[in-house]
mmCIF file of C-alpha atoms in Angstrom:
data_model
loop_
_atom_site.group_PDB
_atom_site.id
_atom_site.type_symbol
_atom_site.label_atom_id
_atom_site.label_comp_id
_atom_site.label_asym_id
_atom_site.label_seq_id
_atom_site.Cartn_x
_atom_site.Cartn_y
_atom_site.Cartn_z
ATOM 1 C CA MET P 1 25.161 13.154 17.046
ATOM 2 C CA ALA P 2 28.771 12.879 15.932
ATOM 3 C CA VAL P 3 29.264 12.423 12.193
ATOM 4 C CA SER P 4 31.036 9.118 12.881
ATOM 5 C CA ARG P 5 27.731 7.709 14.191
ATOM 6 C CA ILE P 6 25.808 8.464 11.004
ATOM 7 C CA ASN P 7 26.382 5.154 9.319
ATOM 8 C CA GLU P 8 24.597 1.846 8.951
ATOM 9 C CA ALA P 9 25.648 0.629 12.382
ATOM 10 C CA GLY P 10 24.461 3.848 14.027
ATOM 11 C CA LEU P 11 21.050 3.912 12.390
ATOM 12 C CA ASN P 12 17.959 1.846 13.059
ATOM 13 C CA VAL P 13 17.329 0.107 9.729
ATOM 14 C CA ASN P 14 13.701 -0.423 10.749
ATOM 15 C CA GLN P 15 13.108 3.313 10.390
ATOM 16 C CA TYR P 16 13.518 3.028 6.639
ATOM 17 C CA GLY P 17 10.310 2.721 4.610
ATOM 18 C CA ASN P 18 9.537 0.713 1.496
ATOM 19 C CA ARG P 19 11.504 -2.328 2.622
ATOM 20 C CA ASN P 20 8.544 -4.663 2.213
ATOM 21 C CA ILE P 21 7.930 -5.686 -1.397
ATOM 22 C CA ILE P 22 4.668 -7.404 -0.403
ATOM 23 C CA ILE P 23 1.438 -5.386 -0.611
ATOM 24 C CA ASN P 24 -1.100 -5.856 2.208
ATOM 25 C CA GLY P 25 1.109 -8.247 4.155
ATOM 26 C CA SER P 26 -0.799 -7.386 7.346
ATOM 27 C CA GLN P 27 -4.107 -8.363 5.675
ATOM 28 C CA ILE P 28 -5.784 -5.086 6.650
ATOM 29 C CA VAL P 29 -7.380 -4.402 3.239
ATOM 30 C CA ASN P 30 -10.230 -6.744 2.329
ATOM 31 C CA GLN P 31 -12.295 -5.225 -0.485
ATOM 32 C CA ARG P 32 -13.914 -8.477 -1.648
ATOM 33 C CA GLY P 33 -14.929 -9.959 1.689
ATOM 34 C CA THR P 34 -15.048 -13.711 2.337
ATOM 35 C CA GLN P 35 -14.778 -15.826 -0.826
ATOM 36 C CA THR P 36 -15.321 -19.530 -1.449
ATOM 37 C CA LEU P 37 -13.160 -21.793 -3.582
ATOM 38 C CA THR P 38 -14.930 -24.720 -5.269
ATOM 39 C CA ALA P 39 -14.409 -27.080 -8.196
ATOM 40 C CA SER P 40 -16.036 -24.489 -10.464
ATOM 41 C CA ALA P 41 -14.275 -21.458 -8.942
ATOM 42 C CA THR P 42 -10.699 -22.582 -8.411
ATOM 43 C CA ALA P 43 -9.043 -19.180 -7.923
ATOM 44 C CA GLN P 44 -10.392 -16.804 -5.303
ATOM 45 C CA PHE P 45 -8.917 -13.664 -3.790
ATOM 46 C CA GLY P 46 -9.320 -13.138 -0.063
ATOM 47 C CA PRO P 47 -7.739 -10.105 1.597
ATOM 48 C CA ASP P 48 -6.382 -7.982 -1.230
ATOM 49 C CA ARG P 49 -3.469 -9.282 -3.346
ATOM 50 C CA PHE P 50 -3.645 -12.790 -1.817
ATOM 51 C CA LYS P 51 -5.343 -15.547 -3.806
ATOM 52 C CA LEU P 52 -6.165 -19.203 -3.082
ATOM 53 C CA ILE P 53 -5.616 -21.352 -6.171
ATOM 54 C CA ALA P 54 -6.450 -25.000 -6.871
ATOM 55 C CA GLY P 55 -5.726 -26.991 -10.008
ATOM 56 C CA GLY P 56 -5.442 -30.404 -11.596
ATOM 57 C CA ASN P 57 -9.080 -31.482 -11.247
ATOM 58 C CA VAL P 58 -9.545 -30.743 -7.562
ATOM 59 C CA ASP P 59 -13.149 -31.944 -7.390
ATOM 60 C CA ASN P 60 -14.271 -32.283 -3.759
ATOM 61 C CA LEU P 61 -12.681 -29.297 -2.090
ATOM 62 C CA VAL P 62 -14.720 -26.398 -0.760
ATOM 63 C CA ALA P 63 -12.682 -23.818 1.150
ATOM 64 C CA THR P 64 -13.146 -20.253 2.286
ATOM 65 C CA ILE P 65 -10.542 -17.506 2.265
ATOM 66 C CA ALA P 66 -11.317 -14.649 4.613
ATOM 67 C CA GLN P 67 -10.011 -11.853 6.781
ATOM 68 C CA ASP P 68 -9.872 -12.817 10.464
ATOM 69 C CA SER P 69 -9.172 -10.972 13.716
ATOM 70 C CA ASP P 70 -7.112 -13.805 15.237
ATOM 71 C CA VAL P 71 -3.488 -12.613 15.311
ATOM 72 C CA PRO P 72 -0.221 -13.307 17.149
ATOM 73 C CA SER P 73 -0.396 -11.764 20.624
ATOM 74 C CA GLY P 74 1.579 -8.552 20.991
ATOM 75 C CA SER P 75 2.612 -8.541 17.329
ATOM 76 C CA GLY P 76 0.903 -5.275 16.439
ATOM 77 C CA PHE P 77 -1.324 -6.926 13.845
ATOM 78 C CA ALA P 78 -5.109 -6.633 13.786
ATOM 79 C CA ASN P 79 -5.914 -9.035 10.965
ATOM 80 C CA SER P 80 -4.869 -12.310 9.433
ATOM 81 C CA LEU P 81 -5.815 -14.277 6.335
ATOM 82 C CA LYS P 82 -7.639 -17.499 7.186
ATOM 83 C CA ILE P 83 -8.248 -20.490 4.917
ATOM 84 C CA THR P 84 -10.827 -22.996 6.158
ATOM 85 C CA THR P 85 -11.477 -26.340 4.492
ATOM 86 C CA THR P 86 -15.250 -26.781 4.787
ATOM 87 C CA THR P 87 -15.365 -29.840 2.501
ATOM 88 C CA ALA P 88 -12.151 -31.832 2.274
ATOM 89 C CA GLU P 89 -10.605 -33.165 -0.919
ATOM 90 C CA SER P 90 -10.850 -36.959 -0.621
ATOM 91 C CA ALA P 91 -7.260 -37.422 -1.796
ATOM 92 C CA ILE P 92 -4.608 -35.422 -3.613
ATOM 93 C CA ASP P 93 -4.087 -37.028 -6.999
ATOM 94 C CA ALA P 94 -0.801 -36.787 -8.882
ATOM 95 C CA ALA P 95 -1.876 -33.757 -10.919
ATOM 96 C CA GLU P 96 -3.624 -31.820 -8.137
ATOM 97 C CA TYR P 97 -2.331 -28.836 -6.192
ATOM 98 C CA VAL P 98 -3.578 -26.081 -3.876
ATOM 99 C CA TYR P 99 -1.610 -23.017 -2.822
ATOM 100 C CA LEU P 100 -1.847 -19.460 -1.525
ATOM 101 C CA ASN P 101 -0.498 -16.944 -4.039
ATOM 102 C CA HIS P 102 0.845 -13.381 -3.972
ATOM 103 C CA THR P 103 2.038 -12.033 -7.338
ATOM 104 C CA ILE P 104 4.420 -9.063 -7.483
ATOM 105 C CA GLU P 105 4.437 -6.648 -10.411
ATOM 106 C CA ALA P 106 7.645 -6.891 -12.430
ATOM 107 C CA GLN P 107 8.586 -3.208 -12.336
ATOM 108 C CA ASN P 108 8.501 -3.335 -8.522
ATOM 109 C CA LEU P 109 11.356 -5.880 -8.516
ATOM 110 C CA GLN P 110 14.095 -4.177 -10.518
ATOM 111 C CA GLN P 111 16.164 -3.587 -7.365
ATOM 112 C CA LEU P 112 16.825 -7.351 -7.217
ATOM 113 C CA ALA P 113 19.059 -7.118 -10.331
ATOM 114 C CA TYR P 114 18.149 -10.673 -11.315
ATOM 115 C CA GLY P 115 20.074 -12.168 -14.201
ATOM 116 C CA THR P 116 23.229 -10.232 -13.346
ATOM 117 C CA SER P 117 26.269 -10.788 -11.147
ATOM 118 C CA SER P 118 24.818 -8.175 -8.765
ATOM 119 C CA ALA P 119 21.632 -10.149 -8.072
ATOM 120 C CA LYS P 120 20.341 -9.871 -4.507
ATOM 121 C CA GLU P 121 19.141 -12.410 -1.976
ATOM 122 C CA VAL P 122 15.665 -11.882 -0.517
ATOM 123 C CA THR P 123 14.162 -12.967 2.776
ATOM 124 C CA LEU P 124 10.523 -13.898 3.252
ATOM 125 C CA SER P 125 9.110 -13.659 6.773
ATOM 126 C CA PHE P 126 5.606 -14.317 8.071
ATOM 127 C CA TRP P 127 3.507 -15.495 10.969
ATOM 128 C CA VAL P 128 1.595 -18.743 10.407
ATOM 129 C CA LYS P 129 -0.959 -20.755 12.383
ATOM 130 C CA SER P 130 -2.560 -24.038 11.362
ATOM 131 C CA THR P 131 -4.480 -26.921 12.847
ATOM 132 C CA ILE P 132 -2.094 -29.110 10.819
ATOM 133 C CA THR P 133 1.571 -29.580 11.703
ATOM 134 C CA GLY P 134 4.350 -30.748 9.423
ATOM 135 C CA THR P 135 6.640 -29.622 6.621
ATOM 136 C CA PHE P 136 5.336 -27.098 4.099
ATOM 137 C CA ALA P 137 6.897 -25.843 0.875
ATOM 138 C CA VAL P 138 7.092 -22.142 0.004
ATOM 139 C CA GLY P 139 8.574 -20.923 -3.244
ATOM 140 C CA LEU P 140 9.361 -18.077 -5.578
ATOM 141 C CA TYR P 141 8.402 -18.578 -9.218
ATOM 142 C CA LYS P 142 9.544 -16.231 -11.976
ATOM 143 C CA PRO P 143 7.255 -16.537 -15.027
ATOM 144 C CA ASP P 144 8.872 -13.576 -16.770
ATOM 145 C CA SER P 145 10.928 -14.392 -19.907
ATOM 146 C CA THR P 146 12.719 -17.627 -18.916
ATOM 147 C CA SER P 147 10.624 -19.452 -16.292
ATOM 148 C CA GLN P 148 12.659 -20.146 -13.153
ATOM 149 C CA ILE P 149 11.912 -21.323 -9.632
ATOM 150 C CA HIS P 150 13.362 -21.590 -6.111
ATOM 151 C CA VAL P 151 11.464 -23.636 -3.491
ATOM 152 C CA LYS P 152 12.338 -24.137 0.169
ATOM 153 C CA THR P 153 10.508 -25.510 3.206
ATOM 154 C CA TYR P 154 9.462 -24.497 6.711
ATOM 155 C CA THR P 155 7.927 -26.472 9.556
ATOM 156 C CA ILE P 156 4.779 -25.844 11.576
ATOM 157 C CA SER P 157 5.654 -27.472 14.902
ATOM 158 C CA SER P 158 2.589 -26.878 17.099
ATOM 159 C CA ALA P 159 -1.037 -27.097 16.047
ATOM 160 C CA SER P 160 -3.233 -24.006 16.433
ATOM 161 C CA THR P 161 -0.288 -21.870 17.575
ATOM 162 C CA TRP P 162 1.118 -18.762 15.932
ATOM 163 C CA GLU P 163 4.715 -19.327 14.800
ATOM 164 C CA TYR P 164 7.129 -16.891 13.147
ATOM 165 C CA LYS P 165 9.002 -18.128 10.060
ATOM 166 C CA THR P 166 11.829 -16.724 7.958
ATOM 167 C CA VAL P 167 13.050 -18.167 4.654
ATOM 168 C CA THR P 168 15.963 -16.727 2.664
ATOM 169 C CA PHE P 169 16.068 -17.284 -1.102
ATOM 170 C CA GLY P 170 19.334 -17.070 -2.998
ATOM 171 C CA ALA P 171 20.256 -14.463 -5.588
ATOM 172 C CA ASN P 172 19.135 -15.289 -9.114
ATOM 173 C CA ALA P 173 22.160 -14.679 -11.326
ATOM 174 C CA LEU P 174 21.103 -17.288 -13.893
ATOM 175 C CA SER P 175 21.064 -16.568 -17.589
ATOM 176 C CA GLY P 176 17.525 -15.543 -18.421
ATOM 177 C CA GLY P 177 16.953 -14.483 -14.839
ATOM 178 C CA ALA P 178 16.210 -10.846 -15.625
ATOM 179 C CA ILE P 179 12.756 -9.561 -14.743
ATOM 180 C CA VAL P 180 11.364 -7.379 -17.525
ATOM 181 C CA ASP P 181 10.712 -3.809 -16.417
ATOM 182 C CA ASP P 182 6.984 -3.758 -17.152
ATOM 183 C CA ASN P 183 3.563 -4.132 -15.508
ATOM 184 C CA GLY P 184 3.379 -7.907 -15.889
ATOM 185 C CA SER P 185 3.995 -10.691 -13.385
ATOM 186 C CA GLY P 186 7.510 -10.555 -11.957
ATOM 187 C CA ILE P 187 7.539 -13.107 -9.142
ATOM 188 C CA GLU P 188 4.835 -15.285 -7.670
ATOM 189 C CA VAL P 189 5.173 -16.237 -3.998
ATOM 190 C CA ALA P 190 3.491 -19.601 -3.356
ATOM 191 C CA TRP P 191 2.660 -21.101 0.043
ATOM 192 C CA HIS P 192 1.805 -24.716 -0.787
ATOM 193 C CA LEU P 193 -1.044 -26.478 0.997
ATOM 194 C CA ALA P 194 -1.327 -29.633 -1.117
ATOM 195 C CA VAL P 195 0.981 -30.973 -3.822
ATOM 196 C CA GLY P 196 0.418 -34.005 -6.073
ATOM 197 C CA SER P 197 3.299 -36.284 -6.975
ATOM 198 C CA ASN P 198 3.630 -34.727 -10.446
ATOM 199 C CA PHE P 199 4.900 -31.570 -8.760
ATOM 200 C CA LYS P 200 7.531 -33.183 -6.540
ATOM 201 C CA GLY P 201 10.913 -34.705 -7.282
ATOM 202 C CA THR P 202 13.169 -31.852 -8.413
ATOM 203 C CA ASP P 203 14.931 -30.102 -5.544
ATOM 204 C CA THR P 204 15.646 -26.372 -5.954
ATOM 205 C CA SER P 205 16.222 -25.610 -2.274
ATOM 206 C CA SER P 206 19.879 -24.726 -2.859
ATOM 207 C CA GLY P 207 19.174 -22.008 -5.407
ATOM 208 C CA TRP P 208 17.335 -20.825 -8.485
ATOM 209 C CA ALA P 209 16.872 -23.259 -11.390
ATOM 210 C CA GLY P 210 14.976 -23.557 -14.621
ATOM 211 C CA TYR P 211 11.318 -24.320 -13.980
ATOM 212 C CA SER P 212 9.965 -27.836 -14.282
ATOM 213 C CA SER P 213 6.606 -29.073 -13.027
ATOM 214 C CA ALA P 214 8.416 -31.514 -10.728
ATOM 215 C CA SER P 215 9.977 -28.576 -8.888
ATOM 216 C CA TRP P 216 6.725 -26.655 -8.262
ATOM 217 C CA GLY P 217 6.011 -27.839 -4.701
ATOM 218 C CA ASN P 218 8.923 -30.121 -3.966
ATOM 219 C CA GLY P 219 9.473 -30.691 -0.254
ATOM 220 C CA GLN P 220 5.803 -30.439 0.748
ATOM 221 C CA GLY P 221 5.357 -33.007 3.494
ATOM 222 C CA THR P 222 1.622 -32.831 4.223
ATOM 223 C CA ASP P 223 -1.603 -32.264 2.307
ATOM 224 C CA ALA P 224 -3.754 -32.446 5.416
ATOM 225 C CA VAL P 225 -4.912 -28.806 5.382
ATOM 226 C CA ILE P 226 -6.819 -29.674 2.208
ATOM 227 C CA THR P 227 -7.771 -33.285 3.009
ATOM 228 C CA THR P 228 -9.109 -32.583 6.517
ATOM 229 C CA THR P 229 -12.587 -31.149 7.056
ATOM 230 C CA ASN P 230 -12.505 -27.970 9.187
ATOM 231 C CA ALA P 231 -8.712 -27.705 8.961
ATOM 232 C CA THR P 232 -7.464 -24.108 9.000
ATOM 233 C CA TYR P 233 -4.366 -22.251 7.826
ATOM 234 C CA GLN P 234 -3.707 -18.618 8.758
ATOM 235 C CA ILE P 235 -1.018 -16.141 7.815
ATOM 236 C CA THR P 236 -0.156 -12.518 8.584
ATOM 237 C CA GLY P 237 2.842 -10.188 8.808
ATOM 238 C CA VAL P 238 4.086 -11.229 5.375
ATOM 239 C CA GLN P 239 7.268 -9.416 4.373
ATOM 240 C CA LEU P 240 9.676 -9.908 1.465
ATOM 241 C CA GLU P 241 12.812 -7.784 1.569
ATOM 242 C CA VAL P 242 16.257 -7.560 0.060
ATOM 243 C CA GLY P 243 18.982 -9.261 2.098
ATOM 244 C CA ASP P 244 19.595 -12.418 4.092
ATOM 245 C CA THR P 245 18.029 -11.162 7.339
ATOM 246 C CA ALA P 246 14.404 -10.551 8.264
ATOM 247 C CA THR P 247 13.773 -7.183 9.886
ATOM 248 C CA ASP P 248 10.756 -6.094 11.916
ATOM 249 C CA PHE P 249 7.562 -5.929 9.883
ATOM 250 C CA GLU P 250 7.064 -2.633 8.088
ATOM 251 C CA HIS P 251 3.633 -1.466 9.226
ATOM 252 C CA ARG P 252 1.986 0.870 6.744
ATOM 253 C CA THR P 253 -1.177 2.874 7.279
ATOM 254 C CA PHE P 254 -4.514 1.508 6.104
ATOM 255 C CA GLY P 255 -4.762 4.360 3.596
ATOM 256 C CA ASP P 256 -1.328 3.589 2.171
ATOM 257 C CA GLU P 257 -2.077 -0.123 1.787
ATOM 258 C CA LEU P 258 -5.505 0.592 0.291
ATOM 259 C CA GLN P 259 -3.989 2.841 -2.387
ATOM 260 C CA ARG P 260 -1.446 0.145 -3.281
ATOM 261 C CA CYS P 261 -4.197 -2.477 -3.493
ATOM 262 C CA ARG P 262 -6.421 -0.248 -5.631
ATOM 263 C CA ARG P 263 -3.874 -0.350 -8.439
ATOM 264 C CA TYR P 264 -5.098 -3.931 -8.948
ATOM 265 C CA PHE P 265 -8.713 -3.890 -7.736
ATOM 266 C CA GLN P 266 -11.199 -1.119 -6.972
ATOM 267 C CA LYS P 267 -14.664 -1.624 -5.585
ATOM 268 C CA ILE P 268 -17.383 1.011 -5.265
ATOM 269 C CA GLY P 269 -20.304 0.294 -2.961
ATOM 270 C CA ASN P 270 -20.951 -2.741 -0.780
ATOM 271 C CA VAL P 271 -21.250 -0.451 2.241
ATOM 272 C CA SER P 272 -22.596 -2.372 5.202
ATOM 273 C CA GLY P 273 -25.815 -0.904 6.586
ATOM 274 C CA ASN P 274 -26.322 1.643 3.787
ATOM 275 C CA ALA P 275 -28.795 0.403 1.184
ATOM 276 C CA TYR P 276 -28.818 3.583 -0.923
ATOM 277 C CA THR P 277 -25.115 4.372 -1.356
ATOM 278 C CA PRO P 278 -24.324 6.478 -4.456
ATOM 279 C CA LEU P 279 -22.090 4.387 -6.716
ATOM 280 C CA THR P 280 -21.162 6.930 -9.397
ATOM 281 C CA PRO P 281 -20.717 10.657 -9.874
ATOM 282 C CA TYR P 282 -23.477 12.513 -11.753
ATOM 283 C CA PHE P 283 -23.585 12.090 -15.516
ATOM 284 C CA ASP P 284 -26.007 13.075 -18.286
ATOM 285 C CA ALA P 285 -28.444 10.799 -20.068
ATOM 286 C CA ALA P 286 -27.263 10.339 -23.633
ATOM 287 C CA SER P 287 -30.729 9.395 -24.898
ATOM 288 C CA SER P 288 -34.126 8.309 -23.644
ATOM 289 C CA SER P 289 -32.717 4.966 -22.509
ATOM 290 C CA VAL P 290 -28.933 5.155 -22.196
ATOM 291 C CA GLY P 291 -26.372 6.954 -20.052
ATOM 292 C CA TYR P 292 -22.581 6.824 -20.281
ATOM 293 C CA CYS P 293 -20.778 7.427 -17.025
ATOM 294 C CA PRO P 294 -17.015 8.145 -16.891
ATOM 295 C CA ILE P 295 -15.643 6.840 -13.595
ATOM 296 C CA PRO P 296 -12.191 8.024 -12.467
ATOM 297 C CA LEU P 297 -9.867 5.250 -11.312
ATOM 298 C CA ILE P 298 -7.694 6.513 -8.462
ATOM 299 C CA PRO P 299 -4.908 5.564 -8.385
ATOM 300 C CA LYS P 300 -4.174 4.661 -11.984
ATOM 301 C CA MET P 301 -4.703 0.927 -12.380
ATOM 302 C CA ARG P 302 -2.131 -1.547 -13.677
ATOM 303 C CA THR P 303 -3.963 -2.125 -16.974
ATOM 304 C CA VAL P 304 -7.364 -1.292 -18.428
ATOM 305 C CA PRO P 305 -9.562 -3.137 -15.922
ATOM 306 C CA SER P 306 -12.355 -5.603 -16.448
ATOM 307 C CA PHE P 307 -15.721 -4.519 -15.068
ATOM 308 C CA THR P 308 -18.247 -6.405 -12.940
ATOM 309 C CA ASN P 309 -21.270 -5.301 -10.959
ATOM 310 C CA SER P 310 -23.698 -6.683 -8.434
ATOM 311 C CA GLY P 311 -26.379 -7.442 -11.006
ATOM 312 C CA VAL P 312 -29.566 -6.088 -12.534
ATOM 313 C CA GLY P 313 -32.059 -4.944 -9.928
ATOM 314 C CA GLU P 314 -29.427 -3.818 -7.441
ATOM 315 C CA LEU P 315 -28.766 -0.486 -9.131
ATOM 316 C CA GLY P 316 -30.928 2.557 -9.668
ATOM 317 C CA LEU P 317 -30.921 5.924 -11.408
ATOM 318 C CA SER P 318 -31.524 9.283 -9.798
ATOM 319 C CA ILE P 319 -33.552 11.292 -12.314
ATOM 320 C CA GLY P 320 -34.393 14.713 -10.953
ATOM 321 C CA THR P 321 -36.609 13.932 -7.968
ATOM 322 C CA GLY P 322 -37.524 10.417 -9.140
ATOM 323 C CA THR P 323 -35.775 7.112 -9.527
ATOM 324 C CA SER P 324 -35.686 4.324 -12.087
ATOM 325 C CA ALA P 325 -34.320 0.793 -12.081
ATOM 326 C CA VAL P 326 -31.433 0.199 -14.465
ATOM 327 C CA SER P 327 -29.175 -2.540 -15.687
ATOM 328 C CA ALA P 328 -25.410 -2.073 -15.966
ATOM 329 C CA ALA P 329 -24.029 -3.237 -19.295
ATOM 330 C CA ALA P 330 -20.453 -4.100 -20.134
ATOM 331 C CA VAL P 331 -17.784 -1.438 -20.412
ATOM 332 C CA GLN P 332 -17.944 0.058 -23.883
ATOM 333 C CA ALA P 333 -15.099 -0.965 -26.178
ATOM 334 C CA GLY P 334 -12.493 1.738 -26.612
ATOM 335 C CA GLN P 335 -13.923 3.966 -23.915
ATOM 336 C CA GLY P 336 -11.558 3.923 -21.008
ATOM 337 C CA GLY P 337 -8.035 3.377 -19.835
ATOM 338 C CA GLU P 338 -6.005 2.756 -16.708
ATOM 339 C CA ASP P 339 -7.111 6.038 -15.104
ATOM 340 C CA PHE P 340 -10.782 6.207 -16.121
ATOM 341 C CA ILE P 341 -13.436 3.935 -17.553
ATOM 342 C CA VAL P 342 -16.785 4.587 -19.194
ATOM 343 C CA ILE P 343 -19.750 2.413 -18.289
ATOM 344 C CA LYS P 344 -22.967 2.242 -20.256
ATOM 345 C CA PHE P 345 -26.143 2.183 -18.170
ATOM 346 C CA THR P 346 -29.440 1.233 -19.774
ATOM 347 C CA SER P 347 -32.788 2.165 -18.214
ATOM 348 C CA SER P 348 -36.114 0.418 -18.721
ATOM 349 C CA ASP P 349 -37.833 3.782 -18.143
ATOM 350 C CA THR P 350 -37.816 6.820 -20.395
ATOM 351 C CA LEU P 351 -34.968 9.188 -19.611
ATOM 352 C CA THR P 352 -34.675 12.845 -20.501
ATOM 353 C CA GLN P 353 -31.637 13.494 -22.640
ATOM 354 C CA TYR P 354 -28.951 15.602 -20.912
ATOM 355 C CA ARG P 355 -30.701 15.374 -17.532
ATOM 356 C CA PRO P 356 -28.157 14.622 -14.801
ATOM 357 C CA MET P 357 -28.413 11.319 -12.995
ATOM 358 C CA ARG P 358 -26.301 8.956 -10.975
ATOM 359 C CA VAL P 359 -26.346 5.280 -10.093
ATOM 360 C CA TYR P 360 -26.944 4.166 -6.550
ATOM 361 C CA ALA P 361 -27.491 0.961 -4.606
ATOM 362 C CA ASN P 362 -31.199 0.272 -4.935
ATOM 363 C CA ASN P 363 -32.155 -0.805 -1.403
ATOM 364 C CA ASP P 364 -29.260 -3.277 -1.317
ATOM 365 C CA ALA P 365 -26.243 -2.723 0.897
ATOM 366 C CA THR P 366 -24.239 -5.295 -1.089
ATOM 367 C CA ALA P 367 -24.592 -3.584 -4.480
ATOM 368 C CA PHE P 368 -21.279 -2.672 -6.096
ATOM 369 C CA LEU P 369 -19.251 -1.796 -9.165
ATOM 370 C CA ALA P 370 -15.835 -3.433 -9.375
ATOM 371 C CA PHE P 371 -12.773 -2.877 -11.570
ATOM 372 C CA ASP P 372 -10.123 -5.591 -11.810
ATOM 373 C CA SER P 373 -6.583 -5.466 -13.230
ATOM 374 C CA GLU P 374 -5.064 -8.160 -11.019
ATOM 375 C CA LEU P 375 -2.008 -10.080 -12.103
#
C-alpha cells in the first residue's frame, strides 16, 4: 500500500479496538442469572454491569431483569438484556422513578478531557425492543466532584420490533466538569423507564448543565413499561465511544468481557448440573473448628470486595477421605485486599489442625461464593 493511503481515510476505523467504553454491551456475561426487583429489593443487577433501579417509594412493581436469546436478526449478537414487568406499578407518583443503569469507572474516562476546552463529544448507540412505543429519555450523569447531567431522548416507533438508536452527547467543558482519575463512579448512563413529575421540567438536551432533580429524566414521554403488566423492554449492542458518529459495534470475546466484568463482581460455583463443585483451593484447618482460606481474586478487583455466599448447609468441607458440613462466616476484618481475600469457615465437626481441606457445593448446584466491588 502506498504511504499516502496510510491515513484515517485509508484505514477502516472499525479495526481499532477499545473504542467501546461500555463493558458487556452485548450482554454475553451473566454471572448472577435472572434477578427480581421488588419494593424491598429496588436495585438488581442483571447481565453484568447493568442494573435495574427503582426509587421514590415504588411499592407495587415486581420486575425481572434477565439475559435473553432474542436479538436483532443478522446483528451478530447472541444475547440481550430483558426487563419484564410481572406486577405493574399502579401509577408513577411525583417522586418515583425506574431506570436501567450502567456506571463507568472514573479512571476509564480520562480520554474525554471533561472540564477542559479539549472536552470530547461521545455517542451512545444501542439496539432496543419494547412492547411499549413512545418517547424515552436517556442521560449521562456525572456524580464526580461537581454533579452534572446531560439528558436527551429517543423514540421507539414500533412495538415488539428491534430498532437501532444513536444519541450524541455534547462535550462537557463546564467548570467542575473534570472526572477525578480514580476508581470511583465517573459517569452513569441511565435509560429511563418511568419518571415522576419531580424529575421533569429542566431541559438539558442542548448540553451539559449542573445537576438538579428536575433534570434527571426530563423528556420521558411514557411510563407504560412499568405501569403495564407483562410489558417488556430489551436492549443489546450498547456502545459509548468518543466522537459524534456511531461506528459498528466492537465485539469482544467472551473471555475478554468476563475479565472486565470480574473487576466488579466474581462468582465461584453455581455450576448447572454439578452438585459437588469445588468452591475453593485447598487450605489448612487452623484449629479443631476453624479454617481460613485465602482466595485469589483474578483480575484485581476495583476495591476490597464484600462477600456473600449461598448459605449454611450448601457448603461442605473435604477432610481427608471424609466430609463435614460447614457454615461460611463473614470475611475477617483486615484480611484481604483487591487481589485476594481471606474467608473464615467454621465447622460443626471436629477438624484436625493443619489437615488440608477445601469447600465444595454440598449436593447443591446453586451453591456459590461471591465477591462484589460494584460501583
